[in-house]
């Protein structure tokens, strides 16, 4: 009797363990492929822009004209630099290099800076009466 119960438990746990191992193998393979694709895209992006992987080209652009003299502690990050006032817990100044690719975005087919905007006057009367006036800017397609 005890041997039958132990055998049934082993059979059930064997099924569980084989499923667990199969899931772990598939998950590890998927994570490895995702990491490989990520590292390939990072290497291709660095080769296309001509910058080093540590962002030294962008850092050189930020330091081209020098940092402001105010602020004691300057922190440099990959895409911006700032001086932080620790007493007030606010930044004193922030320096960021804005390129055309950053303005365009990845999925935009037109620039928002070059398009015309029209005011939308579709306001609910309740919003106007309660001083919650919302003005919506609608991008107008260029002709």
Short mmCIF file of N, CA and C in Angstrom, two decimals:
data_model
loop_
_atom_site.label_atom_id
_atom_site.label_comp_id
_atom_site.label_asym_id
_atom_site.label_seq_id
_atom_site.Cartn_x
_atom_site.Cartn_y
_atom_site.Cartn_z
N UNK A 1 0.82 -1.19 0.00
CA UNK A 1 0.00 0.00 0.00
C UNK A 1 0.87 1.26 0.00
N UNK A 2 1.86 1.27 0.88
CA UNK A 2 2.74 2.43 0.96
C UNK A 2 3.58 2.57 -0.30
N UNK A 3 3.94 1.46 -0.89
CA UNK A 3 4.75 1.50 -2.11
C UNK A 3 3.94 2.09 -3.26
N UNK A 4 2.63 1.78 -3.32
CA UNK A 4 1.79 2.32 -4.38
C UNK A 4 1.62 3.84 -4.23
N UNK A 5 1.46 4.31 -3.01
CA UNK A 5 1.29 5.75 -2.81
C UNK A 5 2.58 6.51 -3.14
N UNK A 6 3.72 5.93 -2.79
CA UNK A 6 5.01 6.57 -3.11
C UNK A 6 5.22 6.59 -4.62
N UNK A 7 4.85 5.49 -5.29
CA UNK A 7 5.01 5.43 -6.74
C UNK A 7 4.10 6.45 -7.43
N UNK A 8 2.89 6.63 -6.93
CA UNK A 8 1.99 7.61 -7.55
C UNK A 8 2.49 9.04 -7.31
N UNK A 9 3.08 9.27 -6.14
CA UNK A 9 3.63 10.61 -5.88
C UNK A 9 4.83 10.89 -6.79
N UNK A 10 5.68 9.91 -6.98
CA UNK A 10 6.83 10.11 -7.87
C UNK A 10 6.39 10.34 -9.31
N UNK A 11 5.35 9.62 -9.73
CA UNK A 11 4.85 9.79 -11.09
C UNK A 11 4.31 11.21 -11.28
N UNK A 12 3.56 11.70 -10.31
CA UNK A 12 3.02 13.06 -10.38
C UNK A 12 4.10 14.11 -10.30
N UNK A 13 5.08 13.89 -9.42
CA UNK A 13 6.15 14.87 -9.31
C UNK A 13 7.06 14.84 -10.52
N UNK A 14 7.22 13.67 -11.14
CA UNK A 14 8.03 13.58 -12.35
C UNK A 14 7.40 14.41 -13.47
N UNK A 15 6.09 14.35 -13.58
CA UNK A 15 5.38 15.14 -14.58
C UNK A 15 5.55 16.64 -14.29
N UNK A 16 5.44 16.99 -13.01
CA UNK A 16 5.61 18.38 -12.63
C UNK A 16 7.04 18.85 -12.92
N UNK A 17 8.02 18.05 -12.52
CA UNK A 17 9.42 18.44 -12.72
C UNK A 17 9.78 18.54 -14.20
N UNK A 18 9.26 17.63 -15.01
CA UNK A 18 9.57 17.72 -16.45
C UNK A 18 8.94 18.97 -17.06
N UNK A 19 7.75 19.33 -16.63
CA UNK A 19 7.14 20.57 -17.11
C UNK A 19 7.89 21.80 -16.63
N UNK A 20 8.35 21.74 -15.38
CA UNK A 20 9.10 22.86 -14.83
C UNK A 20 10.42 23.05 -15.58
N UNK A 21 11.12 21.96 -15.85
CA UNK A 21 12.40 22.04 -16.57
C UNK A 21 12.17 22.54 -17.99
N UNK A 22 11.12 22.06 -18.65
CA UNK A 22 10.83 22.52 -20.01
C UNK A 22 10.52 24.02 -20.01
N UNK A 23 9.75 24.48 -19.05
CA UNK A 23 9.45 25.91 -18.96
C UNK A 23 10.68 26.75 -18.69
N UNK A 24 11.55 26.25 -17.82
CA UNK A 24 12.78 26.98 -17.52
C UNK A 24 13.68 27.08 -18.74
N UNK A 25 13.77 26.00 -19.52
CA UNK A 25 14.60 26.01 -20.73
C UNK A 25 14.05 26.99 -21.75
N UNK A 26 12.74 26.97 -21.97
CA UNK A 26 12.13 27.89 -22.93
C UNK A 26 12.28 29.34 -22.47
N UNK A 27 12.09 29.60 -21.18
CA UNK A 27 12.25 30.95 -20.65
C UNK A 27 13.67 31.46 -20.77
N UNK A 28 14.64 30.60 -20.47
CA UNK A 28 16.04 31.01 -20.58
C UNK A 28 16.42 31.27 -22.04
N UNK A 29 15.91 30.45 -22.95
CA UNK A 29 16.21 30.67 -24.37
C UNK A 29 15.60 31.98 -24.85
N UNK A 30 14.37 32.27 -24.43
CA UNK A 30 13.73 33.53 -24.82
C UNK A 30 14.46 34.73 -24.26
N UNK A 31 14.88 34.66 -23.00
CA UNK A 31 15.63 35.76 -22.40
C UNK A 31 16.98 35.95 -23.09
N UNK A 32 17.62 34.85 -23.45
CA UNK A 32 18.90 34.95 -24.16
C UNK A 32 18.76 35.59 -25.52
N UNK A 33 17.70 35.21 -26.25
CA UNK A 33 17.47 35.82 -27.57
C UNK A 33 17.13 37.30 -27.45
N UNK A 34 16.34 37.67 -26.43
CA UNK A 34 16.01 39.08 -26.24
C UNK A 34 17.26 39.88 -25.89
N UNK A 35 18.12 39.34 -25.04
CA UNK A 35 19.36 40.04 -24.68
C UNK A 35 20.28 40.17 -25.88
N UNK A 36 20.36 39.13 -26.69
CA UNK A 36 21.19 39.17 -27.89
C UNK A 36 20.70 40.24 -28.86
N UNK A 37 19.38 40.32 -29.05
CA UNK A 37 18.82 41.33 -29.94
C UNK A 37 19.07 42.73 -29.39
N UNK A 38 18.94 42.89 -28.08
CA UNK A 38 19.17 44.20 -27.46
C UNK A 38 20.62 44.64 -27.65
N UNK A 39 21.57 43.75 -27.40
CA UNK A 39 22.97 44.12 -27.54
C UNK A 39 23.35 44.37 -28.99
N UNK A 40 22.75 43.65 -29.91
CA UNK A 40 23.02 43.92 -31.32
C UNK A 40 22.48 45.29 -31.72
N UNK A 41 21.29 45.65 -31.24
CA UNK A 41 20.73 46.97 -31.59
C UNK A 41 21.55 48.08 -30.97
N UNK A 42 22.07 47.89 -29.76
CA UNK A 42 22.91 48.90 -29.13
C UNK A 42 24.21 49.08 -29.90
N UNK A 43 24.80 48.00 -30.36
CA UNK A 43 26.04 48.08 -31.14
C UNK A 43 25.82 48.73 -32.48
N UNK A 44 24.69 48.44 -33.14
CA UNK A 44 24.39 49.04 -34.44
C UNK A 44 24.10 50.52 -34.29
N UNK A 45 23.42 50.90 -33.21
CA UNK A 45 23.12 52.31 -32.99
C UNK A 45 24.40 53.10 -32.75
N UNK A 46 25.32 52.54 -31.98
CA UNK A 46 26.60 53.21 -31.73
C UNK A 46 27.42 53.33 -32.99
N UNK A 47 27.37 52.32 -33.86
CA UNK A 47 28.13 52.37 -35.11
C UNK A 47 27.53 53.38 -36.08
N UNK A 48 26.20 53.52 -36.08
CA UNK A 48 25.56 54.46 -37.00
C UNK A 48 25.82 55.90 -36.59
N UNK A 49 25.78 56.19 -35.30
CA UNK A 49 25.97 57.57 -34.86
C UNK A 49 27.43 57.94 -34.69
N UNK A 50 28.32 56.96 -34.69
CA UNK A 50 29.74 57.24 -34.55
C UNK A 50 30.15 57.60 -33.15
N UNK A 51 29.36 57.24 -32.15
CA UNK A 51 29.73 57.56 -30.78
C UNK A 51 30.21 56.31 -30.07
N UNK A 52 30.92 56.53 -29.01
CA UNK A 52 31.45 55.43 -28.22
C UNK A 52 30.32 54.87 -27.35
N UNK A 53 30.43 53.61 -26.90
CA UNK A 53 29.37 53.02 -26.07
C UNK A 53 29.16 53.74 -24.75
N UNK A 54 30.18 54.44 -24.24
CA UNK A 54 30.01 55.12 -22.96
C UNK A 54 29.39 56.51 -23.12
N UNK A 55 29.02 56.92 -24.34
CA UNK A 55 28.37 58.20 -24.56
C UNK A 55 29.33 59.37 -24.56
N UNK A 56 30.61 59.16 -24.88
CA UNK A 56 31.59 60.23 -24.80
C UNK A 56 31.35 61.30 -25.87
N UNK A 57 30.77 60.92 -27.02
CA UNK A 57 30.50 61.92 -28.06
C UNK A 57 29.44 62.90 -27.58
N UNK A 58 28.40 62.38 -26.92
CA UNK A 58 27.36 63.26 -26.40
C UNK A 58 27.89 64.11 -25.25
N UNK A 59 28.75 63.54 -24.43
CA UNK A 59 29.34 64.29 -23.33
C UNK A 59 30.21 65.42 -23.86
N UNK A 60 30.92 65.17 -24.97
CA UNK A 60 31.75 66.21 -25.57
C UNK A 60 30.89 67.35 -26.11
N UNK A 61 29.72 67.02 -26.64
CA UNK A 61 28.82 68.07 -27.13
C UNK A 61 28.31 68.90 -25.96
N UNK A 62 28.01 68.27 -24.83
CA UNK A 62 27.54 69.02 -23.67
C UNK A 62 28.62 69.93 -23.11
N UNK A 63 29.87 69.49 -23.14
CA UNK A 63 30.96 70.27 -22.58
C UNK A 63 31.59 71.23 -23.57
N UNK A 64 31.00 71.38 -24.74
CA UNK A 64 31.60 72.20 -25.79
C UNK A 64 31.76 73.66 -25.35
N UNK A 65 30.76 74.23 -24.72
CA UNK A 65 30.82 75.63 -24.31
C UNK A 65 31.08 75.78 -22.81
N UNK A 66 31.26 74.68 -22.11
CA UNK A 66 31.53 74.73 -20.69
C UNK A 66 30.26 74.77 -19.87
N UNK A 67 30.41 74.47 -18.59
CA UNK A 67 29.27 74.47 -17.68
C UNK A 67 29.17 75.82 -17.00
N UNK A 68 27.98 76.21 -16.53
CA UNK A 68 27.85 77.46 -15.78
C UNK A 68 28.69 77.43 -14.51
N UNK A 69 29.09 78.61 -14.05
CA UNK A 69 29.94 78.69 -12.87
C UNK A 69 29.16 78.49 -11.59
N UNK A 70 27.85 78.75 -11.60
CA UNK A 70 27.05 78.55 -10.40
C UNK A 70 26.82 77.07 -10.18
N UNK A 71 26.80 76.70 -8.95
CA UNK A 71 26.59 75.29 -8.62
C UNK A 71 27.90 74.62 -8.29
N UNK A 72 27.91 73.96 -7.18
CA UNK A 72 29.15 73.33 -6.74
C UNK A 72 29.29 71.91 -7.27
N UNK A 73 28.21 71.19 -7.31
CA UNK A 73 28.28 69.79 -7.70
C UNK A 73 27.60 69.60 -9.05
N UNK A 74 28.37 69.29 -10.06
CA UNK A 74 27.84 69.06 -11.41
C UNK A 74 27.76 67.57 -11.66
N UNK A 75 26.58 67.12 -12.04
CA UNK A 75 26.38 65.70 -12.35
C UNK A 75 26.20 65.55 -13.85
N UNK A 76 26.97 64.68 -14.45
CA UNK A 76 26.89 64.42 -15.89
C UNK A 76 26.28 63.05 -16.12
N UNK A 77 25.23 63.01 -16.91
CA UNK A 77 24.57 61.77 -17.28
C UNK A 77 24.75 61.56 -18.78
N UNK A 78 24.13 60.53 -19.34
CA UNK A 78 24.36 60.21 -20.75
C UNK A 78 23.77 61.27 -21.67
N UNK A 79 22.62 61.86 -21.33
CA UNK A 79 22.01 62.81 -22.25
C UNK A 79 21.83 64.20 -21.64
N UNK A 80 22.21 64.41 -20.39
CA UNK A 80 22.08 65.73 -19.81
C UNK A 80 23.06 65.88 -18.64
N UNK A 81 23.26 67.13 -18.25
CA UNK A 81 24.08 67.45 -17.09
C UNK A 81 23.31 68.43 -16.24
N UNK A 82 23.51 68.40 -14.92
CA UNK A 82 22.78 69.31 -14.05
C UNK A 82 23.57 69.61 -12.80
N UNK A 83 23.19 70.71 -12.16
CA UNK A 83 23.73 71.07 -10.86
C UNK A 83 22.55 71.07 -9.90
N UNK A 84 22.68 70.35 -8.80
CA UNK A 84 21.57 70.11 -7.89
C UNK A 84 21.79 70.87 -6.60
N UNK A 85 20.79 71.67 -6.20
CA UNK A 85 20.84 72.38 -4.93
C UNK A 85 20.27 71.45 -3.86
N UNK A 86 21.12 70.94 -2.99
CA UNK A 86 20.66 69.95 -2.01
C UNK A 86 19.85 70.57 -0.89
N UNK A 87 20.04 71.85 -0.61
CA UNK A 87 19.27 72.48 0.45
C UNK A 87 17.80 72.63 0.06
N UNK A 88 17.56 73.05 -1.18
CA UNK A 88 16.18 73.24 -1.65
C UNK A 88 15.63 72.02 -2.38
N UNK A 89 16.51 71.06 -2.68
CA UNK A 89 16.15 69.83 -3.39
C UNK A 89 15.55 70.11 -4.77
N UNK A 90 16.15 71.05 -5.46
CA UNK A 90 15.76 71.37 -6.83
C UNK A 90 17.03 71.53 -7.66
N UNK A 91 16.97 71.30 -8.95
CA UNK A 91 18.15 71.55 -9.78
C UNK A 91 18.35 73.05 -9.99
N UNK A 92 19.60 73.50 -9.95
CA UNK A 92 19.90 74.91 -10.21
C UNK A 92 19.88 75.18 -11.71
N UNK A 93 20.49 74.29 -12.47
CA UNK A 93 20.46 74.40 -13.92
C UNK A 93 20.55 73.00 -14.51
N UNK A 94 19.99 72.87 -15.71
CA UNK A 94 20.01 71.61 -16.44
C UNK A 94 20.47 71.91 -17.85
N UNK A 95 21.41 71.13 -18.35
CA UNK A 95 21.95 71.30 -19.69
C UNK A 95 21.68 70.02 -20.47
N UNK A 96 21.00 70.17 -21.61
CA UNK A 96 20.67 69.01 -22.43
C UNK A 96 20.91 69.33 -23.89
N UNK A 97 21.49 68.41 -24.61
CA UNK A 97 21.70 68.57 -26.04
C UNK A 97 20.48 68.03 -26.76
N UNK A 98 19.80 68.88 -27.49
CA UNK A 98 18.60 68.48 -28.22
C UNK A 98 18.96 68.41 -29.69
N UNK A 99 18.91 67.22 -30.23
CA UNK A 99 19.21 67.01 -31.65
C UNK A 99 17.92 66.81 -32.42
N UNK A 100 18.03 66.79 -33.73
CA UNK A 100 16.84 66.63 -34.57
C UNK A 100 16.21 65.26 -34.35
N UNK A 101 17.02 64.25 -34.12
CA UNK A 101 16.45 62.91 -33.90
C UNK A 101 15.68 62.85 -32.59
N UNK A 102 16.08 63.62 -31.58
CA UNK A 102 15.34 63.63 -30.32
C UNK A 102 14.02 64.38 -30.45
N UNK A 103 13.99 65.41 -31.29
CA UNK A 103 12.75 66.16 -31.50
C UNK A 103 11.78 65.35 -32.33
N UNK A 104 12.29 64.70 -33.36
CA UNK A 104 11.43 63.93 -34.26
C UNK A 104 10.79 62.75 -33.55
N UNK A 105 11.51 62.11 -32.69
CA UNK A 105 10.99 60.91 -32.06
C UNK A 105 11.18 59.72 -32.97
N UNK A 106 10.84 58.58 -32.45
CA UNK A 106 11.08 57.36 -33.20
C UNK A 106 9.95 57.03 -34.15
N UNK A 107 8.71 57.30 -33.76
CA UNK A 107 7.58 56.85 -34.54
C UNK A 107 6.82 58.00 -35.23
N UNK A 108 7.32 59.24 -35.10
CA UNK A 108 6.62 60.35 -35.73
C UNK A 108 7.06 60.49 -37.17
N UNK A 109 6.11 60.77 -38.04
CA UNK A 109 6.44 60.96 -39.45
C UNK A 109 6.50 62.44 -39.81
N UNK A 110 6.17 63.30 -38.88
CA UNK A 110 6.26 64.73 -39.13
C UNK A 110 6.73 65.40 -37.84
N UNK A 111 7.31 66.56 -37.98
CA UNK A 111 7.77 67.27 -36.80
C UNK A 111 6.65 68.15 -36.28
N UNK A 112 6.51 68.20 -34.97
CA UNK A 112 5.49 69.05 -34.38
C UNK A 112 5.91 70.51 -34.40
N UNK A 113 7.21 70.75 -34.51
CA UNK A 113 7.67 72.13 -34.52
C UNK A 113 7.34 72.82 -35.84
N UNK A 114 7.24 72.07 -36.92
CA UNK A 114 7.00 72.67 -38.22
C UNK A 114 5.53 72.68 -38.61
N UNK A 115 4.65 72.18 -37.76
CA UNK A 115 3.23 72.13 -38.12
C UNK A 115 2.49 73.29 -37.47
N UNK A 116 1.37 73.64 -38.05
CA UNK A 116 0.53 74.70 -37.53
C UNK A 116 -0.46 74.12 -36.53
N UNK A 117 -0.82 74.91 -35.53
CA UNK A 117 -1.77 74.46 -34.53
C UNK A 117 -2.98 75.38 -34.54
N UNK A 118 -4.14 74.78 -34.40
CA UNK A 118 -5.39 75.53 -34.30
C UNK A 118 -6.02 75.26 -32.95
N UNK A 119 -6.72 76.26 -32.42
CA UNK A 119 -7.38 76.10 -31.14
C UNK A 119 -8.68 75.33 -31.32
N UNK A 120 -8.93 74.41 -30.43
CA UNK A 120 -10.19 73.68 -30.43
C UNK A 120 -11.13 74.37 -29.45
N UNK A 121 -12.29 74.73 -29.92
CA UNK A 121 -13.25 75.45 -29.08
C UNK A 121 -14.37 74.54 -28.61
N UNK A 122 -14.16 73.25 -28.61
CA UNK A 122 -15.16 72.30 -28.15
C UNK A 122 -15.06 72.16 -26.64
N UNK A 123 -15.53 73.17 -25.93
CA UNK A 123 -15.46 73.17 -24.48
C UNK A 123 -16.84 72.92 -23.90
N UNK A 124 -16.90 72.11 -22.89
CA UNK A 124 -18.15 71.86 -22.21
C UNK A 124 -18.50 73.07 -21.36
N UNK A 125 -19.76 73.51 -21.32
CA UNK A 125 -20.11 74.70 -20.53
C UNK A 125 -19.78 74.55 -19.04
N UNK A 126 -19.85 73.34 -18.51
CA UNK A 126 -19.53 73.13 -17.10
C UNK A 126 -18.08 73.47 -16.82
N UNK A 127 -17.20 73.17 -17.76
CA UNK A 127 -15.78 73.48 -17.57
C UNK A 127 -15.55 74.98 -17.57
N UNK A 128 -16.28 75.70 -18.41
CA UNK A 128 -16.11 77.15 -18.48
C UNK A 128 -16.67 77.81 -17.22
N UNK A 129 -17.80 77.31 -16.73
CA UNK A 129 -18.41 77.90 -15.54
C UNK A 129 -17.57 77.67 -14.29
N UNK A 130 -16.91 76.57 -14.21
CA UNK A 130 -16.12 76.25 -13.03
C UNK A 130 -14.66 76.67 -13.18
N UNK A 131 -14.37 77.50 -14.13
CA UNK A 131 -13.04 78.04 -14.38
C UNK A 131 -12.02 76.96 -14.74
N UNK A 132 -12.49 75.82 -15.23
CA UNK A 132 -11.60 74.78 -15.73
C UNK A 132 -11.61 74.87 -17.24
N UNK A 133 -10.99 75.89 -17.75
CA UNK A 133 -10.98 76.12 -19.19
C UNK A 133 -9.83 75.32 -19.79
N UNK A 134 -10.18 74.46 -20.70
CA UNK A 134 -9.18 73.63 -21.35
C UNK A 134 -9.11 74.01 -22.81
N UNK A 135 -7.94 74.34 -23.27
CA UNK A 135 -7.74 74.67 -24.67
C UNK A 135 -6.91 73.56 -25.29
N UNK A 136 -7.42 72.98 -26.33
CA UNK A 136 -6.73 71.88 -26.99
C UNK A 136 -6.11 72.38 -28.27
N UNK A 137 -4.85 72.07 -28.49
CA UNK A 137 -4.18 72.43 -29.72
C UNK A 137 -4.19 71.22 -30.64
N UNK A 138 -4.72 71.42 -31.83
CA UNK A 138 -4.80 70.34 -32.81
C UNK A 138 -3.78 70.59 -33.90
N UNK A 139 -2.90 69.64 -34.18
CA UNK A 139 -1.96 69.84 -35.28
C UNK A 139 -2.68 69.81 -36.62
N UNK A 140 -2.38 70.77 -37.43
CA UNK A 140 -2.98 70.90 -38.75
C UNK A 140 -2.01 70.32 -39.77
N UNK A 141 -2.46 69.46 -40.68
CA UNK A 141 -1.53 68.91 -41.67
C UNK A 141 -1.01 70.00 -42.60
N UNK A 142 0.25 69.86 -42.98
CA UNK A 142 0.86 70.85 -43.87
C UNK A 142 0.41 70.62 -45.29
N UNK A 143 0.25 71.69 -46.01
CA UNK A 143 -0.21 71.60 -47.40
C UNK A 143 0.94 71.69 -48.37
#
